[in-house]
Short mmCIF file of C-alpha atoms in Angstrom, two decimals:
data_model
loop_
_atom_site.label_atom_id
_atom_site.label_comp_id
_atom_site.label_asym_id
_atom_site.label_seq_id
_atom_site.Cartn_x
_atom_site.Cartn_y
_atom_site.Cartn_z
CA MET Q 1 -120.58 -155.98 -201.25
CA SER Q 2 -119.37 -153.47 -198.47
CA LYS Q 3 -115.86 -152.83 -197.96
CA PRO Q 4 -114.14 -154.00 -194.72
CA ILE Q 5 -113.23 -151.19 -192.24
CA VAL Q 6 -109.87 -151.04 -190.50
CA ALA Q 7 -109.33 -149.07 -187.73
CA ILE Q 8 -106.10 -147.60 -186.10
CA VAL Q 9 -105.84 -147.22 -182.27
CA GLY Q 10 -103.11 -146.49 -180.16
CA ARG Q 11 -101.43 -143.76 -177.71
CA PRO Q 12 -100.73 -140.28 -178.79
CA ASN Q 13 -97.52 -139.75 -180.57
CA VAL Q 14 -96.99 -143.48 -181.43
CA GLY Q 15 -97.42 -142.70 -185.12
CA LYS Q 16 -101.07 -143.43 -186.07
CA SER Q 17 -101.11 -140.47 -188.52
CA THR Q 18 -97.77 -141.33 -190.17
CA LEU Q 19 -99.08 -144.76 -190.77
CA PHE Q 20 -102.48 -143.34 -192.05
CA ASN Q 21 -100.79 -141.28 -194.48
CA ALA Q 22 -98.31 -143.68 -195.74
CA LEU Q 23 -101.25 -145.97 -196.29
CA ALA Q 24 -103.72 -143.48 -197.66
CA GLY Q 25 -101.05 -142.10 -200.31
CA LYS Q 26 -102.08 -138.92 -201.58
CA LYS Q 27 -104.48 -136.63 -199.90
CA ILE Q 28 -107.77 -136.81 -202.01
CA SER Q 29 -109.60 -133.46 -202.18
CA ILE Q 30 -113.04 -132.36 -203.20
CA VAL Q 31 -113.35 -130.62 -206.50
CA LYS Q 32 -113.56 -127.26 -205.06
CA ASP Q 33 -111.65 -126.28 -202.05
CA THR Q 34 -114.72 -126.11 -199.68
CA PRO Q 35 -113.34 -125.03 -196.34
CA GLY Q 36 -112.92 -127.66 -193.76
CA VAL Q 37 -114.09 -130.66 -196.13
CA THR Q 38 -110.60 -132.43 -196.32
CA ARG Q 39 -108.53 -130.64 -193.74
CA ASP Q 40 -108.78 -133.53 -191.43
CA ARG Q 41 -109.30 -136.40 -193.35
CA ILE Q 42 -109.93 -139.44 -190.92
CA HIS Q 43 -110.78 -142.19 -193.49
CA ALA Q 44 -109.17 -143.28 -196.52
CA ASP Q 45 -109.60 -146.09 -199.32
CA VAL Q 46 -106.69 -148.54 -199.26
CA ASP Q 47 -105.92 -151.08 -202.03
CA TRP Q 48 -103.64 -153.89 -201.10
CA LEU Q 49 -103.30 -157.17 -203.26
CA ASP Q 50 -106.59 -157.04 -204.82
CA HIS Q 51 -108.33 -156.21 -201.41
CA LYS Q 52 -109.97 -152.88 -201.07
CA PHE Q 53 -110.70 -151.59 -197.47
CA THR Q 54 -111.66 -148.40 -195.71
CA MET Q 55 -109.30 -147.20 -193.08
CA ILE Q 56 -110.18 -144.83 -190.30
CA ASP Q 57 -107.83 -142.98 -187.87
CA THR Q 58 -109.26 -142.77 -184.43
CA GLY Q 59 -106.62 -140.43 -183.31
CA GLY Q 60 -106.31 -136.73 -183.35
CA ILE Q 61 -107.25 -136.22 -179.91
CA GLU Q 62 -104.43 -135.49 -177.94
CA PRO Q 63 -105.01 -134.99 -174.31
CA ASP Q 64 -102.13 -133.85 -171.91
CA SER Q 65 -102.32 -135.97 -168.90
CA ASN Q 66 -102.08 -139.57 -168.22
CA ASP Q 67 -105.50 -140.46 -166.88
CA ILE Q 68 -106.93 -138.33 -169.78
CA ILE Q 69 -104.95 -140.49 -172.30
CA LEU Q 70 -106.23 -143.64 -170.89
CA SER Q 71 -109.78 -142.78 -171.01
CA GLN Q 72 -109.49 -141.13 -174.41
CA MET Q 73 -107.80 -144.23 -175.58
CA ARG Q 74 -110.48 -146.23 -174.25
CA GLU Q 75 -112.99 -144.15 -176.08
CA GLN Q 76 -111.13 -144.48 -179.42
CA ALA Q 77 -111.06 -148.28 -178.72
CA GLN Q 78 -114.44 -148.41 -178.17
CA ILE Q 79 -115.24 -146.69 -181.39
CA ALA Q 80 -112.98 -149.00 -183.10
CA ILE Q 81 -114.64 -152.04 -181.60
CA ASP Q 82 -117.96 -150.62 -182.62
CA THR Q 83 -117.25 -149.96 -186.23
CA ALA Q 84 -114.36 -151.81 -187.39
CA ASP Q 85 -113.93 -155.14 -188.86
CA VAL Q 86 -110.21 -155.43 -188.06
CA ILE Q 87 -108.32 -153.21 -185.63
CA ILE Q 88 -104.67 -152.06 -185.82
CA PHE Q 89 -103.28 -151.73 -182.25
CA MET Q 90 -100.26 -149.33 -182.41
CA THR Q 91 -97.48 -149.20 -179.84
CA ASP Q 92 -94.12 -147.58 -180.17
CA VAL Q 93 -90.80 -149.47 -179.56
CA LYS Q 94 -89.03 -146.48 -178.34
CA GLN Q 95 -91.51 -145.71 -175.35
CA GLY Q 96 -91.77 -149.62 -174.82
CA LEU Q 97 -94.84 -151.13 -173.08
CA VAL Q 98 -96.90 -148.57 -171.33
CA ASP Q 99 -99.44 -149.37 -168.56
CA SER Q 100 -102.32 -147.84 -170.76
CA ASP Q 101 -101.32 -150.05 -173.59
CA ALA Q 102 -101.97 -153.08 -171.44
CA LYS Q 103 -105.43 -151.69 -170.49
CA VAL Q 104 -106.52 -150.89 -173.88
CA ALA Q 105 -105.21 -154.52 -175.09
CA ASP Q 106 -107.43 -155.92 -172.50
CA MET Q 107 -110.43 -154.17 -173.94
CA LEU Q 108 -109.59 -155.28 -177.40
CA ARG Q 109 -109.17 -158.88 -176.40
CA ARG Q 110 -112.44 -158.99 -174.74
CA SER Q 111 -114.08 -157.53 -178.11
CA HIS Q 112 -113.37 -160.80 -180.03
CA LYS Q 113 -112.53 -158.33 -182.83
CA PRO Q 114 -109.38 -159.37 -185.01
CA VAL Q 115 -106.62 -157.18 -183.65
CA ILE Q 116 -103.15 -156.70 -185.18
CA LEU Q 117 -100.55 -155.60 -182.85
CA VAL Q 118 -98.18 -153.24 -184.54
CA VAL Q 119 -94.94 -151.96 -182.88
CA ASN Q 120 -93.91 -148.72 -184.65
CA LYS Q 121 -90.51 -146.89 -184.93
CA VAL Q 122 -88.53 -149.99 -185.57
CA ASP Q 123 -86.00 -148.27 -187.61
CA ASN Q 124 -83.48 -151.18 -187.44
CA PHE Q 125 -84.95 -154.87 -187.35
CA ASN Q 126 -81.99 -156.67 -186.57
CA LYS Q 127 -80.92 -154.40 -183.46
CA MET Q 128 -84.47 -153.61 -182.04
CA MET Q 129 -86.21 -157.10 -182.21
CA ALA Q 130 -85.60 -157.95 -178.51
CA ASP Q 131 -87.41 -154.58 -177.63
CA VAL Q 132 -90.41 -155.91 -179.95
CA TYR Q 133 -90.70 -159.09 -178.17
CA GLU Q 134 -91.44 -157.41 -175.00
CA PHE Q 135 -94.84 -156.50 -176.70
CA TYR Q 136 -95.65 -160.28 -176.52
CA ASN Q 137 -96.59 -159.53 -172.86
CA LEU Q 138 -99.88 -157.73 -173.98
CA GLY Q 139 -101.21 -161.26 -174.97
CA ILE Q 140 -102.95 -160.32 -178.21
CA GLY Q 141 -100.82 -162.22 -180.66
CA ASP Q 142 -97.34 -161.59 -182.56
CA PRO Q 143 -96.22 -158.07 -182.63
CA VAL Q 144 -95.34 -156.82 -186.22
CA PRO Q 145 -92.47 -154.36 -186.41
CA ILE Q 146 -92.86 -151.58 -188.77
CA SER Q 147 -91.49 -148.03 -189.28
CA ALA Q 148 -94.44 -146.00 -190.53
CA SER Q 149 -91.89 -143.04 -191.40
CA GLN Q 150 -89.59 -145.26 -193.40
CA ARG Q 151 -92.58 -147.35 -194.69
CA SER Q 152 -90.90 -150.55 -193.89
CA GLY Q 153 -92.80 -153.62 -192.64
CA LEU Q 154 -96.02 -152.21 -193.95
CA GLY Q 155 -96.58 -155.31 -196.45
CA ASP Q 156 -96.29 -157.81 -193.79
CA MET Q 157 -98.64 -155.70 -191.75
CA LEU Q 158 -101.21 -155.25 -194.64
CA ASP Q 159 -100.85 -159.15 -195.29
CA LYS Q 160 -102.17 -159.81 -191.78
CA VAL Q 161 -104.92 -157.40 -192.06
CA VAL Q 162 -106.25 -158.71 -195.49
CA ASN Q 163 -106.03 -162.37 -194.13
CA TYR Q 164 -108.92 -161.63 -191.83
CA PHE Q 165 -111.12 -160.49 -194.55
CA ALA Q 166 -111.72 -163.92 -195.85
CA ASP Q 167 -113.53 -164.75 -192.29
CA LEU Q 168 -115.70 -161.46 -192.53
CA ASN Q 169 -119.04 -162.18 -193.69
CA LEU Q 170 -119.33 -158.96 -195.93
CA GLU Q 171 -121.36 -160.45 -198.70
CA GLN Q 172 -124.81 -158.86 -198.74
CA GLU Q 173 -125.32 -159.80 -202.26
CA GLU Q 174 -128.47 -161.83 -201.47
CA ASP Q 175 -130.13 -158.82 -199.87
CA GLU Q 176 -131.23 -156.70 -202.90
CA ARG Q 177 -133.09 -154.07 -200.68
CA PRO Q 178 -131.86 -150.59 -201.21
CA ARG Q 179 -130.04 -149.27 -198.30
CA ILE Q 180 -130.58 -145.53 -197.30
CA ALA Q 181 -128.16 -143.88 -194.90
CA ILE Q 182 -129.61 -140.82 -193.14
CA VAL Q 183 -126.58 -138.66 -192.00
CA GLY Q 184 -126.07 -135.39 -190.75
CA LYS Q 185 -124.82 -133.31 -187.55
CA PRO Q 186 -126.10 -134.46 -184.26
CA ASN Q 187 -129.71 -132.96 -183.63
CA VAL Q 188 -130.72 -132.14 -187.11
CA GLY Q 189 -133.51 -134.78 -186.66
CA LYS Q 190 -132.17 -137.96 -188.29
CA SER Q 191 -133.91 -140.27 -185.92
CA SER Q 192 -137.02 -138.14 -186.03
CA ILE Q 193 -137.34 -138.73 -189.59
CA ILE Q 194 -137.01 -142.61 -189.26
CA ASN Q 195 -139.55 -142.43 -186.39
CA LYS Q 196 -142.03 -140.67 -188.46
CA ILE Q 197 -141.46 -142.99 -191.37
CA THR Q 198 -141.71 -146.14 -189.18
CA GLY Q 199 -144.51 -144.66 -187.09
CA GLU Q 200 -142.96 -145.58 -183.75
CA SER Q 201 -140.33 -144.17 -181.55
CA ARG Q 202 -137.89 -147.22 -181.90
CA VAL Q 203 -134.89 -144.90 -181.45
CA ILE Q 204 -134.68 -142.94 -178.34
CA VAL Q 205 -134.41 -139.35 -179.17
CA SER Q 206 -133.61 -136.50 -176.64
CA ASN Q 207 -132.31 -133.12 -177.26
CA ILE Q 208 -128.90 -133.63 -176.04
CA ALA Q 209 -126.39 -133.80 -178.72
CA GLY Q 210 -125.04 -137.24 -179.06
CA THR Q 211 -127.78 -139.28 -177.12
CA THR Q 212 -128.63 -141.88 -179.51
CA ARG Q 213 -127.12 -145.43 -179.13
CA ASP Q 214 -125.46 -147.13 -182.04
CA ALA Q 215 -126.20 -147.00 -185.65
CA ILE Q 216 -129.15 -148.94 -186.11
CA ASP Q 217 -130.77 -150.65 -189.26
CA THR Q 218 -134.27 -150.25 -189.62
CA ASP Q 219 -136.61 -152.26 -192.24
CA VAL Q 220 -139.09 -150.14 -193.72
CA LYS Q 221 -141.91 -150.99 -196.07
CA TRP Q 222 -143.46 -148.50 -198.29
CA ASN Q 223 -146.21 -148.85 -201.05
CA GLY Q 224 -145.27 -152.73 -201.10
CA LYS Q 225 -141.40 -152.16 -201.43
CA ASP Q 226 -138.77 -152.85 -199.08
CA TYR Q 227 -135.95 -150.64 -197.87
CA VAL Q 228 -133.18 -150.61 -195.10
CA PHE Q 229 -132.63 -147.37 -193.32
CA ILE Q 230 -129.09 -146.96 -191.86
CA ASP Q 231 -129.25 -144.30 -188.92
CA THR Q 232 -125.99 -142.90 -187.93
CA ALA Q 233 -127.19 -141.12 -184.93
CA GLY Q 234 -125.23 -143.42 -182.77
CA LEU Q 235 -123.02 -141.55 -180.74
CA ARG Q 236 -122.36 -143.60 -177.45
CA ARG Q 237 -120.73 -140.89 -175.47
CA LYS Q 238 -121.39 -138.03 -173.35
CA SER Q 239 -118.27 -135.62 -174.43
CA LYS Q 240 -118.17 -131.87 -173.56
CA VAL Q 241 -116.08 -131.28 -176.52
CA LYS Q 242 -118.00 -130.17 -179.81
CA GLU Q 243 -114.82 -131.22 -181.88
CA GLU Q 244 -114.85 -134.56 -180.53
CA ILE Q 245 -118.59 -135.17 -181.00
CA GLU Q 246 -118.11 -134.15 -184.66
CA LYS Q 247 -114.95 -136.25 -184.92
CA TYR Q 248 -117.02 -139.35 -183.90
CA SER Q 249 -120.05 -138.58 -185.78
CA ILE Q 250 -117.96 -138.39 -188.92
CA ILE Q 251 -116.29 -141.82 -188.33
CA ARG Q 252 -119.72 -143.06 -187.78
CA THR Q 253 -120.91 -141.43 -191.05
CA VAL Q 254 -118.01 -142.96 -192.94
CA THR Q 255 -119.08 -146.50 -191.90
CA ALA Q 256 -122.72 -145.86 -192.63
CA VAL Q 257 -122.23 -144.16 -196.09
CA GLU Q 258 -119.90 -147.31 -196.98
CA ARG Q 259 -122.96 -149.67 -196.70
CA ALA Q 260 -125.69 -147.37 -198.59
CA ASP Q 261 -126.71 -146.98 -202.08
CA VAL Q 262 -128.56 -143.73 -201.21
CA VAL Q 263 -127.27 -141.09 -198.69
CA ILE Q 264 -129.79 -138.68 -197.25
CA ILE Q 265 -127.86 -135.58 -196.00
CA VAL Q 266 -130.29 -133.92 -193.31
CA ILE Q 267 -129.68 -130.23 -192.83
CA ASP Q 268 -131.28 -128.09 -190.16
CA ALA Q 269 -133.40 -125.49 -191.94
CA VAL Q 270 -133.19 -122.95 -188.90
CA GLU Q 271 -129.37 -123.48 -188.70
CA GLY Q 272 -128.54 -123.27 -192.52
CA VAL Q 273 -125.79 -125.19 -194.09
CA THR Q 274 -122.48 -125.47 -192.04
CA GLU Q 275 -119.16 -126.40 -192.53
CA GLN Q 276 -119.66 -129.65 -190.77
CA ASP Q 277 -122.57 -130.35 -193.37
CA ALA Q 278 -120.27 -129.79 -196.20
CA LYS Q 279 -117.65 -132.40 -194.41
CA ILE Q 280 -120.52 -134.94 -194.22
CA ALA Q 281 -121.55 -134.24 -197.68
CA GLY Q 282 -117.91 -134.57 -198.97
CA ILE Q 283 -117.87 -138.09 -197.48
CA ALA Q 284 -120.89 -139.25 -199.66
CA HIS Q 285 -119.77 -137.64 -202.63
CA GLU Q 286 -116.13 -139.10 -202.47
CA ASN Q 287 -117.82 -142.61 -201.92
CA GLY Q 288 -119.87 -141.89 -205.19
CA LYS Q 289 -123.38 -142.35 -203.79
CA GLY Q 290 -126.86 -141.35 -204.77
CA ILE Q 291 -127.40 -138.12 -202.78
CA ILE Q 292 -130.49 -136.43 -201.43
CA ILE Q 293 -130.32 -133.13 -199.44
CA ALA Q 294 -133.22 -133.17 -197.03
CA VAL Q 295 -133.70 -129.62 -195.38
CA ASN Q 296 -135.51 -130.64 -192.20
CA LYS Q 297 -137.49 -128.33 -189.79
CA TRP Q 298 -138.91 -126.44 -192.59
CA ASP Q 299 -142.23 -125.87 -190.86
CA ALA Q 300 -140.10 -123.77 -188.40
CA ILE Q 301 -139.11 -121.21 -191.38
CA GLU Q 302 -140.89 -117.96 -192.07
CA LYS Q 303 -141.71 -118.25 -195.69
CA ASN Q 304 -142.59 -115.89 -198.68
CA ASP Q 305 -142.72 -116.74 -202.52
CA LYS Q 306 -138.94 -116.63 -202.81
CA THR Q 307 -137.84 -118.55 -199.70
CA VAL Q 308 -137.33 -122.14 -201.36
CA TYR Q 309 -135.58 -120.43 -204.17
CA GLU Q 310 -133.20 -118.35 -201.95
CA TYR Q 311 -132.59 -121.37 -199.82
CA THR Q 312 -131.85 -123.74 -202.75
CA ASN Q 313 -129.41 -121.40 -203.92
CA LYS Q 314 -127.52 -121.08 -200.27
CA VAL Q 315 -127.40 -125.02 -200.28
CA ARG Q 316 -126.04 -125.15 -203.82
CA ASP Q 317 -123.54 -122.52 -203.09
CA ILE Q 318 -121.90 -124.26 -199.89
CA LEU Q 319 -122.16 -127.75 -201.51
CA SER Q 320 -121.00 -126.50 -204.86
CA PHE Q 321 -119.09 -129.86 -205.42
CA MET Q 322 -122.32 -131.74 -205.80
CA PRO Q 323 -124.62 -129.92 -208.22
CA TYR Q 324 -126.32 -133.00 -209.07
CA ALA Q 325 -127.74 -133.71 -205.65
CA GLU Q 326 -131.50 -133.31 -205.13
CA ILE Q 327 -132.87 -130.88 -202.54
CA MET Q 328 -136.10 -131.61 -200.52
CA PHE Q 329 -137.63 -129.47 -197.92
CA ILE Q 330 -139.38 -131.72 -195.09
CA SER Q 331 -140.40 -131.69 -191.59
CA ALA Q 332 -140.19 -134.70 -189.44
CA LYS Q 333 -142.23 -133.23 -187.10
CA THR Q 334 -145.33 -132.65 -189.18
CA GLY Q 335 -144.54 -135.42 -191.67
CA GLN Q 336 -144.54 -132.73 -194.39
CA ARG Q 337 -143.05 -134.26 -197.86
CA LEU Q 338 -141.94 -137.54 -196.14
CA PRO Q 339 -144.22 -139.52 -198.55
CA LYS Q 340 -142.38 -137.70 -201.32
CA LEU Q 341 -138.97 -138.87 -199.93
CA PHE Q 342 -139.60 -142.43 -201.18
CA ASP Q 343 -140.46 -141.34 -204.64
CA MET Q 344 -136.91 -139.28 -204.57
CA ILE Q 345 -135.21 -142.46 -203.30
CA ASP Q 346 -136.67 -144.61 -206.04
CA PHE Q 347 -135.67 -141.76 -208.63
CA VAL Q 348 -132.12 -141.58 -207.27
CA ILE Q 349 -131.74 -145.19 -207.10
CA ALA Q 350 -132.77 -145.56 -210.66
CA ASN Q 351 -130.25 -142.86 -211.95
CA HIS Q 352 -127.44 -144.26 -209.84
CA ALA Q 353 -127.69 -147.61 -211.51
CA MET Q 354 -128.63 -146.38 -215.06
CA ARG Q 355 -126.59 -147.79 -218.02
CA ILE Q 356 -126.45 -145.76 -221.45
CA GLU Q 357 -125.81 -147.50 -224.74
CA THR Q 358 -122.16 -146.95 -226.06
CA GLY Q 359 -123.53 -145.79 -229.34
CA VAL Q 360 -126.10 -143.22 -227.79
CA VAL Q 361 -123.24 -141.81 -225.49
CA ASN Q 362 -120.73 -141.49 -228.24
CA GLU Q 363 -123.33 -139.40 -230.20
CA ILE Q 364 -123.81 -137.10 -227.34
CA MET Q 365 -119.84 -136.81 -227.03
CA ALA Q 366 -119.51 -136.12 -230.85
CA GLU Q 367 -122.20 -133.47 -230.82
CA ALA Q 368 -120.50 -131.72 -227.68
CA VAL Q 369 -116.96 -131.63 -229.49
CA ALA Q 370 -118.78 -130.07 -232.51
CA LEU Q 371 -120.26 -127.41 -230.41
CA GLN Q 372 -117.10 -126.60 -228.37
CA GLN Q 373 -113.86 -127.29 -229.64
CA PRO Q 374 -111.42 -129.36 -227.29
CA PRO Q 375 -108.59 -127.50 -225.90
CA SER Q 376 -105.09 -127.37 -227.52
CA ASP Q 377 -101.69 -126.78 -226.20
CA LYS Q 378 -98.37 -125.65 -228.18
CA GLY Q 379 -100.21 -126.43 -231.38
CA LYS Q 380 -101.33 -129.93 -230.41
CA ARG Q 381 -105.21 -130.32 -230.02
CA LEU Q 382 -107.01 -132.61 -227.79
CA LYS Q 383 -108.79 -135.52 -229.63
CA LEU Q 384 -111.73 -137.47 -228.09
CA TYR Q 385 -111.90 -140.89 -229.85
CA TYR Q 386 -114.44 -142.86 -227.96
CA ILE Q 387 -116.68 -143.02 -224.76
CA THR Q 388 -118.06 -145.92 -223.22
CA GLN Q 389 -119.69 -146.51 -219.62
CA VAL Q 390 -117.93 -149.42 -217.78
CA SER Q 391 -119.95 -149.58 -214.43
CA VAL Q 392 -122.84 -148.23 -212.49
CA LYS Q 393 -123.20 -147.07 -208.77
CA PRO Q 394 -122.16 -144.55 -209.76
CA PRO Q 395 -122.19 -144.48 -213.49
CA THR Q 396 -118.57 -144.48 -214.62
CA PHE Q 397 -117.46 -143.70 -218.15
CA VAL Q 398 -114.01 -144.12 -219.98
CA ILE Q 399 -113.04 -141.51 -222.49
CA PHE Q 400 -110.25 -142.60 -224.90
CA VAL Q 401 -108.28 -139.52 -226.09
CA ASN Q 402 -104.90 -138.81 -227.78
CA ASP Q 403 -103.15 -136.95 -224.79
CA LYS Q 404 -104.33 -137.15 -221.22
CA GLN Q 405 -102.44 -134.06 -220.31
CA LEU Q 406 -104.64 -131.99 -222.68
CA MET Q 407 -108.13 -133.13 -221.21
CA HIS Q 408 -108.41 -130.40 -218.66
CA PHE Q 409 -110.98 -130.79 -215.85
CA SER Q 410 -113.16 -128.11 -217.25
CA TYR Q 411 -113.59 -130.01 -220.52
CA THR Q 412 -114.25 -133.23 -218.56
CA ARG Q 413 -117.08 -131.02 -216.68
CA TYR Q 414 -118.40 -129.77 -220.09
CA ILE Q 415 -118.90 -133.44 -221.39
CA GLU Q 416 -120.45 -134.48 -218.00
CA ASN Q 417 -123.00 -131.50 -218.41
CA LYS Q 418 -123.86 -132.65 -221.95
CA ILE Q 419 -124.51 -136.13 -220.70
CA ARG Q 420 -126.52 -134.82 -217.88
CA GLU Q 421 -128.51 -132.59 -220.28
CA ALA Q 422 -129.31 -135.73 -222.45
CA PHE Q 423 -129.87 -138.37 -219.50
CA GLY Q 424 -130.76 -136.57 -216.42
CA PHE Q 425 -128.61 -138.66 -213.99
CA LYS Q 426 -130.11 -136.47 -211.14
CA GLY Q 427 -129.05 -137.23 -207.67
CA THR Q 428 -125.97 -139.07 -208.65
CA PRO Q 429 -122.33 -138.42 -209.34
CA LEU Q 430 -120.74 -139.30 -212.50
CA ARG Q 431 -117.08 -140.61 -212.79
CA PHE Q 432 -114.79 -140.12 -215.64
CA ILE Q 433 -111.70 -142.11 -216.43
CA ILE Q 434 -109.32 -140.63 -219.07
CA ARG Q 435 -107.23 -143.15 -221.04
CA GLU Q 436 -104.65 -142.38 -223.88
CA ARG Q 437 -104.75 -144.33 -227.06
CA LYS Q 438 -102.05 -143.50 -229.47
CA GLU Q 439 -103.35 -142.07 -232.73
CA ASP Q 440 -104.11 -144.81 -235.39
CA LYS Q 441 -101.48 -144.03 -238.17
#
């Protein structure tokens, strides 16, 4: 089942980021501080009353003049309409109702998507309610007063958000076909790969960054097996600004990755791995998906006997937070190694859903502990009692220990490496949850 997606739309300075940060809680960062991976998070996982959803912030583009503000808001609203299941439309009680609010409200109303009208900066509910009521004039339902900075009113707002989830048909359980998201920067050849695989130019490809229309699902049959490919090329915009194209492509990436089992991160062999690639890879990693890194345009590279080795090291170095990812060198243009891609997808899917028996994984852990003593602090030594796998996609293990504080990240990584040595788990991240159990007297 895929998680619902909730987008926040609104004028500059109405408090979108404040709300986003209040709901997203702590800023999650990727294991190793890769430059630019989490600096401008625009998506976060939110839990509310047994509901989990992904929130995207469409803001962060703060133009200076009024007509630009309106056109930007329309862009943001369009992105939200295209990608979100529920939209939070944010206004500001102190600035009051503004013309551009009304224009964007019209757009949202016409989209027939569920919209929750939120009036922010209501620091005193009793005194300011009269001002809040003014927003009824937008004609998109009851305004919900909140103060994002004081975190008041957020519960009522979230209740309204999750109420809409019941109507969303997010159950994809009956569709057992593996879902493969093809992600990457504009122009790395995502659509070309799908075209080559399907043998038809179904996606319009041209050489201008951001020319493909919306994200499209393509059904592919290969060797008698069915797959669904999700193409994230869908950038509907003719933007001059590189940062904007990047930002929107990241939002599209988030929504595609959420729905996928395996993510193929496409990198341009000629350009090499960039910071933007690291950001996109980070999204797939955080979401715990199976991962294949496909270095495309490999036909355009001058090669000697060390080229693959050197290139692999470069990729591993920049994407050091995902050493488990599988790397392939392909060419969408010539079709080089595309058949192998399906073998790799099947391999990664199997690993992503692999279960290890409790007895076996405990043997591995006992052996690991015998080989390398757990850390100690002030005379107290870490004891690992028991490990068990609690879920798959990605494989997730719970380790019971005597003291969580003593279980350093590096020792968890050591146990992970030992499990990988025994079972492979190539192409999939592993998750570890550390639980404390008091020592049995």
